[in-house]
Amino acid sequence: MPRRQLEKSDPIVIVGAGAFGLSTSLHLALRGYKNVTVFDKHDYEISKYDYRSGADSASSDLNKIIRSAYGSQTEYQDLSKEAIEWWNAWNEEIRSGKDLPPGLHPEDNVYINNGTLAFTDKDELPSFELETVRNMEAAGLGGTQLITMNPDHVEVAKRRGLGYGIDPFRCEERKKGNVGVLDTTGGVVVADKACRFVLHKAQTLGVKFVLDAKAGAFESYSYDSAGKVIGVKTKDGRKHLAKKVVVACGGWTPTLVPQLDGLCETTAGSVIMLKIPHDSPLFDRFAPERFPSWMWKLWDGADGGLYGFPRDDKGWMKIGYRGRKYTNPQTQPDGTVRSVPVTRYTPEKKVTQIPQSAMKVFKHFLAEYLPELAENGIDIELTRLCWYTDSFDNHYVVDDVPGQDVVMVATGGSGHAFKYLPNIGKWIVDIMEGVEMERTLVKRWQWRALEAGVKPFNILMEGITSAKAFENVAWSTDSDLRLGSKPRL
Ligand SMILES: Cc1cc2nc3c(=O)[nH]c(=O)nc-3n(C[C@H](O)[C@H](O)[C@H](O)COP(=O)(O)OP(=O)(O)OC[C@H]3O[C@@H](n4cnc5c(N)ncnc54)[C@H](O)[C@@H]3O)c2cc1C
């Protein structure tokens, strides 16, 4: 069906100032839309997207991995290539020092191209990595994927100053296999700084932001007498009329758009944070100039699915686990049980620990691959639940809600959308305008249902009896945070 044409002066409301909402607002402004307002229940002007300052969205984070490696999904590989061009341009822009938001300095980078190593404890490379190598070559990007067991590739890595990325866990020294691929196009995106940068850019281009627990919080839709959405109502009781409402509330979207039942569910990833002291010999070892981003057995089920980063300039080192994602199923006012996010900062019920099963995988990995942390008396400082919005097929959802063409969702990040902060909004605005709707990704992101007999990538909405449901999960305790085999000095 052809899309309803928007005028450049039409009021457009975006709910949610995470990666999807921010990027959409930026690209609307770049395309000349003059009346765009972003609402968020969290005041990012204060927290600056810093998790430790109270920001608990998926996008409010120290860092995220960027990779071009997408196995057979060359359309995301291409999207990564497009994103990396933007990330590099943003680094240049920041370096120029012109019009930076508070807290950002010319020496800051939002993208660090330190490489992303995907490795395994198996004897052979998984088919996903082999397909990536083939597909990057086919795309004219041969030589960007370096296989750790190939001596020629090791030489190339050294020549390019990325030798540290081949065996960062000292597997050879530890007599372990070192089977992996270093994606030299990838690395770290500095999530909190990048969000601040985009918010400021969008503001400068005229986008209005209402970031407040009441005035910014979506309460309900506003309807006309025929039952069509004509805007939103916020928690302060005000109505905001709009020709288009984009709901981009990450893990909170499925509760605001119940039509997403069966298509999207919010699930929790587990994260640990370690702090490497400046005077520790490990501070240099884990510096981004000497240590890559990494993914360990990413697609290997509950025993794998770890990923991690070099330390940041304050010494924080983050490791995440997605081998099993957990749910918090709660009965909603409409009687349906849906998973809802709960975090360290949720007013009603806080969660500061992570599931014990996730902690076990972290500790096994740390003992096997990073024993020097315990040997140097470094413990886990902080645990976090970070809320994904998974779709059943791991593709995003960018489309109008069936029967309500004023409301569009931009969600379903499925754990891999932050890297597209610079360009996802361009695609979302294209979809809003009905531009080039035949593109593979545009079609993948359409509203859809799981076809009978098709195995989902993510099994959704298993409810309260699921082994992944919080009710059935044992939790870590403070004593689990201790790694140090030696007492701290
Ligand atoms: C543990 C974890 C690790 C990840 N790692 C990576 C990675 O390495 N690389 C990568 O590319 N991607 C990664 N991702 C995915 C990426 O973080 C997400 O896809 C992306 O950040 C989602 O952005 P979003 O805008 O959909 O949601 P969010 O960032 O969660 O933003 C949603 C916003 O909506 C707001 N909101 C909610 N309810 C309301 C309401 N009622 N009214 C107003 N505002 C509301 C929230 O306050 C929030 O600001 C990871 C995700 C997780 C959870």
Coordinates of C-alpha atoms and ligand atoms in Angstrom, one line a residue:
M1 CA 0.0 0.0 0.0
P2 CA 1.4 3.4 -0.9
R3 CA 2.5 5.4 2.2
R4 CA 0.7 8.6 3.2
Q5 CA 3.0 11.5 2.1
L6 CA 4.3 13.7 4.9
E7 CA 4.8 17.4 4.4
K8 CA 8.1 18.8 5.7
S9 CA 6.2 20.9 8.2
D10 CA 4.0 18.0 9.6
P11 CA 4.4 17.3 13.3
I12 CA 6.3 14.1 13.8
V13 CA 6.6 12.5 17.3
I14 CA 9.3 10.0 18.1
V15 CA 9.0 8.2 21.4
G16 CA 12.3 6.9 22.7
A17 CA 15.8 8.6 22.4
G18 CA 17.8 5.4 22.1
A19 CA 19.7 4.4 18.9
F20 CA 16.6 4.0 16.8
G21 CA 14.9 7.2 17.9
L22 CA 18.0 9.4 17.8
S23 CA 19.0 8.2 14.4
T24 CA 15.5 8.7 13.0
S25 CA 15.4 12.2 14.4
L26 CA 18.7 13.1 13.0
H27 CA 17.8 11.9 9.5
L28 CA 14.4 13.5 9.5
A29 CA 16.1 16.8 10.3
L30 CA 18.8 16.2 7.6
R31 CA 16.0 15.6 5.1
G32 CA 14.3 18.9 6.0
Y33 CA 11.5 17.9 8.4
K34 CA 11.0 21.0 10.6
N35 CA 8.6 19.8 13.3
V36 CA 10.1 16.8 15.0
T37 CA 9.8 16.1 18.7
V38 CA 11.5 13.3 20.6
F39 CA 10.1 12.3 23.9
D40 CA 11.9 10.1 26.5
K41 CA 11.1 9.3 30.1
H42 CA 14.8 9.5 30.9
D43 CA 16.6 12.8 31.2
Y44 CA 19.7 12.2 29.1
E45 CA 20.8 15.8 29.4
I46 CA 21.6 14.9 33.0
S47 CA 22.8 11.2 32.8
K48 CA 24.5 11.7 29.4
Y49 CA 23.6 8.2 28.5
D50 CA 25.9 6.9 31.2
Y51 CA 24.6 3.6 32.8
R52 CA 26.3 4.4 36.1
S53 CA 24.4 7.7 36.2
G54 CA 21.0 6.1 36.0
A55 CA 20.5 5.5 32.2
D56 CA 19.3 2.0 31.7
S57 CA 18.4 1.8 28.0
A58 CA 20.3 -0.6 25.7
S59 CA 21.9 2.3 24.0
S60 CA 23.1 3.8 27.3
D61 CA 26.3 1.9 27.5
L62 CA 30.1 2.2 27.6
N63 CA 30.6 0.5 24.3
K64 CA 29.2 -1.8 21.6
I65 CA 30.9 -4.0 19.1
I66 CA 31.0 -3.0 15.4
R67 CA 31.6 -5.7 12.9
S68 CA 31.1 -6.3 9.2
A69 CA 31.1 -10.1 9.8
Y70 CA 27.5 -11.2 9.1
G71 CA 28.0 -14.7 7.7
S72 CA 25.6 -15.2 4.8
Q73 CA 23.6 -11.9 5.6
T74 CA 25.4 -9.7 3.1
E75 CA 22.8 -7.0 3.4
Y76 CA 23.9 -6.3 7.0
Q77 CA 27.5 -6.5 5.9
D78 CA 26.7 -3.7 3.4
L79 CA 24.9 -1.8 6.1
S80 CA 28.0 -2.0 8.3
K81 CA 30.1 -0.7 5.5
E82 CA 27.8 2.3 5.2
A83 CA 27.8 2.8 9.0
I84 CA 31.6 2.7 9.2
E85 CA 31.9 5.5 6.7
W86 CA 29.7 7.6 9.0
W87 CA 31.5 6.6 12.2
N88 CA 34.9 7.6 10.6
A89 CA 33.3 10.9 9.4
W90 CA 32.0 11.6 13.0
N91 CA 35.5 10.9 14.4
E92 CA 36.8 13.5 12.0
E93 CA 34.1 16.0 12.9
I94 CA 34.8 15.6 16.7
R95 CA 38.5 16.0 16.0
S96 CA 37.7 19.4 14.4
G97 CA 36.4 20.5 17.8
K98 CA 33.6 22.5 16.2
D99 CA 30.3 22.6 18.1
L100 CA 30.8 19.7 20.5
P101 CA 28.2 18.9 23.2
P102 CA 29.2 19.2 26.8
G103 CA 31.4 16.3 27.9
L104 CA 32.9 15.6 24.4
H105 CA 36.4 16.7 23.5
P106 CA 38.4 16.8 20.3
E107 CA 40.5 13.9 21.5
D108 CA 37.5 11.7 21.9
N109 CA 36.6 9.0 19.4
V110 CA 33.2 7.5 18.9
Y111 CA 34.6 4.7 16.9
I112 CA 37.8 2.8 17.6
N113 CA 39.0 0.6 14.8
N114 CA 40.8 -2.0 17.0
G115 CA 39.4 -5.0 15.2
T116 CA 36.8 -7.6 16.3
L117 CA 38.0 -11.1 16.9
A118 CA 35.5 -14.0 16.7
F119 CA 37.0 -17.1 18.2
T120 CA 36.0 -20.6 19.4
D121 CA 37.3 -23.5 21.4
K122 CA 36.5 -25.8 18.5
D123 CA 39.1 -27.2 16.1
E124 CA 37.6 -25.5 13.1
L125 CA 36.1 -22.2 12.1
P126 CA 32.3 -22.2 12.4
S127 CA 30.5 -22.0 9.0
F128 CA 29.3 -18.4 10.0
E129 CA 32.9 -17.2 10.0
L130 CA 33.8 -19.0 6.8
E131 CA 30.8 -17.5 5.0
T132 CA 31.8 -14.1 6.2
V133 CA 35.3 -14.5 4.8
R134 CA 33.9 -15.6 1.5
N135 CA 31.3 -12.8 1.3
M136 CA 33.7 -10.1 2.3
E137 CA 36.0 -11.3 -0.5
A138 CA 33.1 -11.3 -2.9
A139 CA 32.2 -7.7 -1.9
G140 CA 35.8 -6.6 -2.8
L141 CA 36.8 -6.5 0.9
G142 CA 39.2 -9.5 0.7
G143 CA 42.0 -9.1 3.2
T144 CA 39.8 -7.6 5.9
Q145 CA 39.1 -10.9 7.6
L146 CA 42.3 -12.4 9.0
I147 CA 42.3 -16.1 10.0
T148 CA 44.3 -16.6 13.2
M149 CA 45.7 -20.0 12.1
N150 CA 46.9 -18.7 8.7
P151 CA 50.6 -17.6 9.0
D152 CA 50.2 -15.2 6.0
H153 CA 47.2 -13.6 7.7
V154 CA 49.1 -13.2 10.9
E155 CA 51.9 -11.4 9.0
V156 CA 49.3 -9.1 7.4
A157 CA 47.8 -8.3 10.9
K158 CA 51.3 -7.5 12.2
R159 CA 52.1 -5.3 9.2
R160 CA 48.9 -3.3 9.8
G161 CA 49.6 -2.8 13.5
L162 CA 46.8 -5.3 14.4
G163 CA 49.1 -8.2 15.5
Y164 CA 47.7 -7.9 19.0
G165 CA 44.3 -9.0 17.7
I166 CA 45.4 -12.4 16.6
D167 CA 46.0 -14.0 20.0
P168 CA 44.9 -11.5 22.6
F169 CA 44.1 -14.2 25.1
R170 CA 47.6 -15.8 24.8
C171 CA 46.1 -19.1 23.8
E172 CA 49.4 -20.3 22.2
E173 CA 51.3 -19.6 25.5
R174 CA 48.5 -21.3 27.4
K175 CA 48.5 -24.3 25.1
K176 CA 45.0 -23.7 23.9
G177 CA 43.7 -23.7 20.4
N178 CA 43.5 -20.3 18.8
V179 CA 40.8 -20.7 16.1
G180 CA 39.3 -17.4 15.0
V181 CA 38.9 -14.6 12.5
L182 CA 39.9 -11.0 13.1
D183 CA 37.5 -8.6 11.4
T184 CA 39.8 -5.7 10.8
T185 CA 37.0 -3.4 9.7
G186 CA 35.4 -3.7 13.2
G187 CA 36.1 -2.6 16.8
V188 CA 34.4 -0.5 19.5
V189 CA 31.8 2.2 19.2
V190 CA 31.7 4.3 22.3
A191 CA 27.9 4.2 22.9
D192 CA 27.2 6.9 25.5
K193 CA 29.4 9.5 23.8
A194 CA 28.0 8.6 20.4
C195 CA 24.4 9.1 21.7
R196 CA 25.3 12.4 23.2
F197 CA 26.9 13.5 19.9
V198 CA 23.8 12.6 17.9
L199 CA 21.4 14.1 20.4
H200 CA 23.3 17.4 20.1
K201 CA 23.5 17.2 16.3
A202 CA 19.7 16.6 16.0
Q203 CA 19.1 19.5 18.5
T204 CA 21.3 21.8 16.5
L205 CA 19.3 20.9 13.4
G206 CA 16.1 21.9 15.1
V207 CA 14.8 18.7 16.6
K208 CA 13.0 19.3 20.0
F209 CA 13.7 16.9 22.8
V210 CA 11.5 16.5 25.8
L211 CA 13.5 14.3 28.2
D212 CA 11.6 14.0 31.5
A213 CA 10.0 11.3 33.7
K214 CA 6.6 13.0 33.2
A215 CA 6.6 15.4 30.3
G216 CA 8.7 13.0 28.2
A217 CA 7.0 9.7 29.2
F218 CA 4.5 8.1 26.8
E219 CA 1.2 7.5 28.6
S220 CA -1.2 6.5 25.8
Y221 CA -2.1 7.3 22.2
S222 CA -4.7 10.0 21.3
Y223 CA -7.4 8.9 19.0
D224 CA -10.0 10.7 16.8
S225 CA -13.7 9.7 16.9
A226 CA -13.1 7.0 14.3
G227 CA -10.4 5.3 16.5
K228 CA -7.4 6.5 14.5
V229 CA -4.3 7.6 16.3
I230 CA -3.8 11.3 16.0
G231 CA -0.9 11.7 18.5
V232 CA 0.3 10.8 22.0
K233 CA -0.5 11.7 25.5
T234 CA 2.4 12.1 27.9
K235 CA 2.4 11.4 31.7
D236 CA 2.0 15.1 32.5
G237 CA -1.4 14.9 30.9
R238 CA -0.5 16.8 27.7
K239 CA -1.6 15.8 24.3
H240 CA 0.8 16.0 21.3
L241 CA -0.9 15.8 17.9
A242 CA 1.2 14.2 15.2
K243 CA 0.9 13.1 11.6
K244 CA 3.4 10.3 12.4
V245 CA 4.3 8.7 15.7
V246 CA 7.4 6.6 15.7
V247 CA 7.6 4.2 18.7
A248 CA 11.3 3.4 19.3
C249 CA 11.2 2.4 23.0
G250 CA 13.6 -0.5 22.7
G251 CA 12.8 -3.2 25.3
W252 CA 9.7 -1.2 26.4
T253 CA 8.2 -1.2 22.9
P254 CA 6.3 -4.6 23.1
T255 CA 4.3 -3.4 26.1
L256 CA 3.4 -0.1 24.3
V257 CA 2.6 -1.8 21.0
P258 CA 0.9 -5.1 22.0
Q259 CA 0.4 -5.9 18.3
L260 CA 4.0 -6.9 18.4
D261 CA 3.1 -10.1 20.3
G262 CA 4.7 -13.0 18.7
L263 CA 7.0 -10.8 16.6
C264 CA 9.1 -9.1 19.3
E265 CA 9.8 -9.8 23.0
T266 CA 12.1 -8.0 25.4
T267 CA 14.8 -10.2 26.8
A268 CA 17.7 -9.5 29.2
G269 CA 21.4 -9.9 28.4
S270 CA 23.9 -10.2 31.3
V271 CA 26.8 -7.9 31.6
I272 CA 29.8 -7.7 34.0
M273 CA 32.1 -4.7 34.5
L274 CA 35.6 -5.0 35.8
K275 CA 37.8 -2.1 36.8
I276 CA 41.5 -2.2 35.8
P277 CA 43.4 0.2 38.1
H278 CA 45.7 2.7 36.3
D279 CA 48.7 1.4 38.2
S280 CA 48.0 -2.2 37.3
P281 CA 50.3 -3.9 34.7
L282 CA 47.0 -4.9 33.0
F283 CA 46.0 -1.4 32.3
D284 CA 48.4 -1.3 29.3
R285 CA 47.6 -4.9 28.3
F286 CA 43.9 -4.2 27.8
A287 CA 44.3 -0.7 26.2
P288 CA 42.3 -0.3 23.0
E289 CA 45.6 0.1 21.1
R290 CA 46.6 -3.4 22.2
F291 CA 43.4 -5.4 22.6
P292 CA 40.6 -6.0 20.2
S293 CA 36.9 -6.4 20.7
W294 CA 36.0 -10.0 20.8
M295 CA 33.2 -12.6 20.6
W296 CA 33.6 -16.1 21.9
K297 CA 31.4 -18.9 20.6
L298 CA 28.8 -16.3 19.8
W299 CA 26.3 -18.7 18.2
D300 CA 27.1 -21.7 20.4
G301 CA 24.1 -21.8 22.8
A302 CA 24.1 -21.3 26.5
D303 CA 27.8 -22.3 27.1
G304 CA 29.0 -19.7 24.7
G305 CA 27.7 -16.3 23.6
L306 CA 30.3 -14.1 25.3
Y307 CA 31.7 -10.8 23.9
G308 CA 34.0 -8.2 25.3
F309 CA 36.0 -5.0 24.9
P310 CA 39.3 -3.4 25.8
R311 CA 39.2 -1.2 28.9
D312 CA 38.1 2.4 28.5
D313 CA 40.2 5.4 29.6
K314 CA 38.9 5.1 33.2
G315 CA 39.9 1.4 33.3
W316 CA 36.3 -0.1 32.9
M317 CA 36.3 -3.4 31.0
K318 CA 33.0 -4.8 30.0
I319 CA 32.1 -8.4 29.2
G320 CA 28.6 -9.5 28.0
Y321 CA 26.8 -12.8 27.8
R322 CA 24.0 -13.5 25.3
G323 CA 24.2 -17.3 25.2
R324 CA 21.0 -17.3 27.1
K325 CA 18.7 -14.3 27.3
Y326 CA 16.3 -14.1 30.2
T327 CA 12.7 -12.8 30.4
N328 CA 10.6 -11.1 33.0
P329 CA 7.0 -12.2 32.1
Q330 CA 4.3 -10.1 33.8
T331 CA 0.6 -10.1 33.3
Q332 CA -0.4 -6.8 31.5
P333 CA -3.6 -4.8 31.9
D334 CA -5.0 -6.6 28.8
G335 CA -4.5 -9.9 30.5
T336 CA -1.6 -11.0 28.3
V337 CA 1.7 -12.1 29.8
R338 CA 4.6 -10.1 28.3
S339 CA 8.2 -9.8 29.3
V340 CA 9.0 -6.3 30.7
P341 CA 12.3 -4.7 31.4
V342 CA 13.5 -4.4 35.0
T343 CA 16.8 -2.8 35.8
R344 CA 18.9 -1.4 38.6
Y345 CA 16.9 1.8 38.2
T346 CA 13.3 0.6 37.8
P347 CA 11.3 2.5 40.4
E348 CA 9.1 -0.4 41.6
K349 CA 11.4 -3.3 41.6
K350 CA 15.2 -3.2 41.1
V351 CA 17.5 -5.9 39.9
T352 CA 21.2 -5.5 40.6
Q353 CA 22.4 -9.1 40.1
I354 CA 22.5 -11.4 37.1
P355 CA 21.3 -15.0 36.7
Q356 CA 23.6 -17.5 38.3
S357 CA 23.8 -19.5 35.0
A358 CA 25.2 -16.4 33.2
M359 CA 27.7 -15.8 36.1
K360 CA 28.9 -19.4 35.7
V361 CA 29.8 -18.9 32.0
F362 CA 31.6 -15.6 32.8
K363 CA 33.6 -17.1 35.5
H364 CA 34.5 -20.2 33.5
F365 CA 35.7 -18.0 30.6
L366 CA 37.7 -15.7 33.0
A367 CA 39.4 -18.6 34.6
E368 CA 40.3 -20.2 31.3
Y369 CA 41.2 -17.2 29.2
L370 CA 41.9 -14.2 31.5
P371 CA 43.4 -15.8 34.7
E372 CA 45.6 -12.7 35.1
L373 CA 42.6 -10.7 36.3
A374 CA 42.2 -12.9 39.4
E375 CA 46.0 -13.1 39.8
N376 CA 46.1 -9.3 40.0
G377 CA 43.3 -9.1 42.5
I378 CA 40.8 -7.7 40.1
D379 CA 37.1 -8.5 40.9
I380 CA 33.8 -7.9 39.1
E381 CA 32.7 -4.4 40.2
L382 CA 29.3 -4.3 38.7
T383 CA 26.6 -6.5 37.1
R384 CA 23.9 -5.3 34.8
L385 CA 20.9 -6.6 32.9
C386 CA 20.6 -4.9 29.5
W387 CA 17.4 -5.3 27.7
Y388 CA 17.2 -6.4 24.1
T389 CA 14.1 -6.3 21.8
D390 CA 14.3 -9.6 20.0
S391 CA 12.3 -10.4 16.9
F392 CA 11.7 -14.1 16.1
D393 CA 14.0 -13.9 13.1
N394 CA 16.6 -11.5 14.5
H395 CA 15.7 -8.8 11.9
Y396 CA 14.6 -5.4 12.9
V397 CA 11.0 -4.2 12.7
V398 CA 10.5 -0.9 10.9
D399 CA 7.0 -0.5 9.6
D400 CA 3.5 0.9 10.3
V401 CA 1.4 -0.9 12.9
P402 CA -1.3 -2.8 11.0
G403 CA -4.6 -0.8 11.0
Q404 CA -2.9 2.3 12.5
D405 CA -0.8 3.8 9.7
V406 CA 0.1 6.9 11.8
V407 CA 2.0 4.7 14.2
M408 CA 5.3 3.3 13.1
V409 CA 7.6 1.1 15.1
A410 CA 11.4 1.2 14.8
T411 CA 12.6 -1.6 17.0
G412 CA 13.5 -5.3 17.2
G413 CA 17.3 -4.4 17.5
S414 CA 17.8 -8.1 18.5
G415 CA 21.2 -7.3 20.0
H416 CA 22.9 -5.9 16.9
A417 CA 21.6 -2.5 16.0
F418 CA 23.7 0.0 17.9
K419 CA 26.5 -0.1 15.3
Y420 CA 24.0 1.4 12.8
L421 CA 23.3 4.5 15.0
P422 CA 24.7 6.7 12.2
N423 CA 22.6 5.2 9.3
I424 CA 19.6 3.3 10.5
G425 CA 17.6 6.5 10.7
K426 CA 18.3 7.1 7.0
W427 CA 16.6 3.8 6.2
I428 CA 13.8 4.4 8.6
V429 CA 13.0 7.8 7.0
D430 CA 13.2 6.1 3.6
I431 CA 10.6 3.6 4.8
M432 CA 8.5 6.5 6.2
E433 CA 8.6 8.2 2.8
G434 CA 8.1 4.9 0.8
V435 CA 11.5 5.2 -0.9
E436 CA 13.0 2.1 -2.6
M437 CA 10.8 -0.3 -0.7
E438 CA 12.1 -3.3 -2.7
R439 CA 15.4 -3.4 -0.9
T440 CA 16.1 -6.7 0.9
L441 CA 16.5 -5.1 4.3
V442 CA 13.4 -2.9 3.9
K443 CA 11.4 -6.1 3.2
R444 CA 13.0 -8.0 6.0
W445 CA 12.0 -5.3 8.5
Q446 CA 8.4 -5.3 7.4
W447 CA 5.6 -6.4 9.8
R448 CA 5.5 -10.2 9.7
A449 CA 4.4 -13.3 11.4
L450 CA 6.3 -16.6 12.0
E451 CA 5.2 -19.0 9.3
A452 CA 4.0 -22.4 10.4
G453 CA 6.8 -25.0 10.4
V454 CA 9.6 -22.4 10.2
K455 CA 12.1 -22.6 13.1
P456 CA 12.5 -19.2 14.7
F457 CA 15.9 -17.7 15.4
N458 CA 14.7 -16.5 18.8
I459 CA 11.9 -18.4 20.6
L460 CA 9.6 -15.8 22.0
M461 CA 6.9 -15.5 24.6
E462 CA 7.4 -18.8 26.4
G463 CA 5.8 -17.2 29.4
I464 CA 6.1 -17.8 33.1
T465 CA 7.0 -21.5 32.9
S466 CA 10.1 -20.9 30.7
A467 CA 13.5 -21.8 32.1
K468 CA 14.5 -18.3 30.9
A469 CA 11.8 -16.6 33.1
F470 CA 13.1 -14.7 36.1
E471 CA 10.8 -16.7 38.4
N472 CA 12.7 -19.9 37.5
V473 CA 16.2 -18.4 37.7
A474 CA 18.7 -18.5 40.5
W475 CA 20.5 -15.2 41.0
S476 CA 24.2 -14.4 41.6
T477 CA 25.2 -12.9 44.9
D478 CA 27.9 -10.4 46.0
S479 CA 30.3 -13.2 46.8
D480 CA 30.2 -14.3 43.1
L481 CA 31.8 -11.0 42.2
R482 CA 35.1 -12.0 43.7
L483 CA 37.6 -13.4 41.3
G484 CA 40.8 -12.5 43.0
S485 CA 42.8 -15.6 44.2
K486 CA 45.0 -13.1 46.0
P487 CA 43.7 -10.6 48.6
R488 CA 43.7 -7.0 47.2
L489 CA 46.6 -4.9 48.5
Ligands
LIG1 C1 23.5 -6.5 26.4 C2 23.4 -5.8 25.1 C3 24.5 -5.8 24.3 C4 24.5 -5.3 23.0 N1 25.6 -5.2 22.2 C5 25.6 -4.7 21.0 C6 26.8 -4.6 20.2 O1 27.8 -5.0 20.7 N2 26.7 -4.1 19.0 C7 25.5 -3.6 18.5 O2 25.5 -3.1 17.3 N3 24.4 -3.7 19.2 C8 24.4 -4.2 20.4 N4 23.2 -4.3 21.2 C9 22.0 -3.8 20.6 C10 21.8 -2.4 20.7 O3 22.2 -1.9 22.0 C11 20.3 -2.1 20.5 O4 19.8 -2.7 19.3 C12 20.0 -0.6 20.5 O5 20.7 0.1 21.4 C13 18.5 -0.5 20.7 O6 18.1 0.9 20.6 P1 16.6 1.3 20.9 O7 16.5 2.7 20.5 O8 15.8 0.3 20.2 O9 16.4 1.0 22.4 P2 16.9 1.7 23.7 O10 18.3 2.1 23.6 O11 16.6 0.8 24.8 O12 16.1 3.0 23.9 C14 14.7 3.0 24.2 C15 14.3 4.3 24.8 O13 12.9 4.4 25.0 C16 12.7 5.1 26.2 N5 11.3 4.7 26.7 C17 10.9 3.5 27.1 N6 9.6 3.6 27.5 C18 9.2 4.9 27.3 C19 8.0 5.6 27.5 N7 6.9 5.0 28.0 N8 8.0 6.9 27.2 C20 9.1 7.6 26.7 N9 10.3 6.9 26.5 C21 10.3 5.6 26.8 C22 13.8 4.6 27.1 O14 14.0 5.5 28.2 C23 15.0 4.6 26.1 O15 15.7 5.8 26.1 C24 23.3 -4.8 22.5 C25 22.1 -4.8 23.3 C26 22.2 -5.3 24.6 C27 20.9 -5.3 25.4

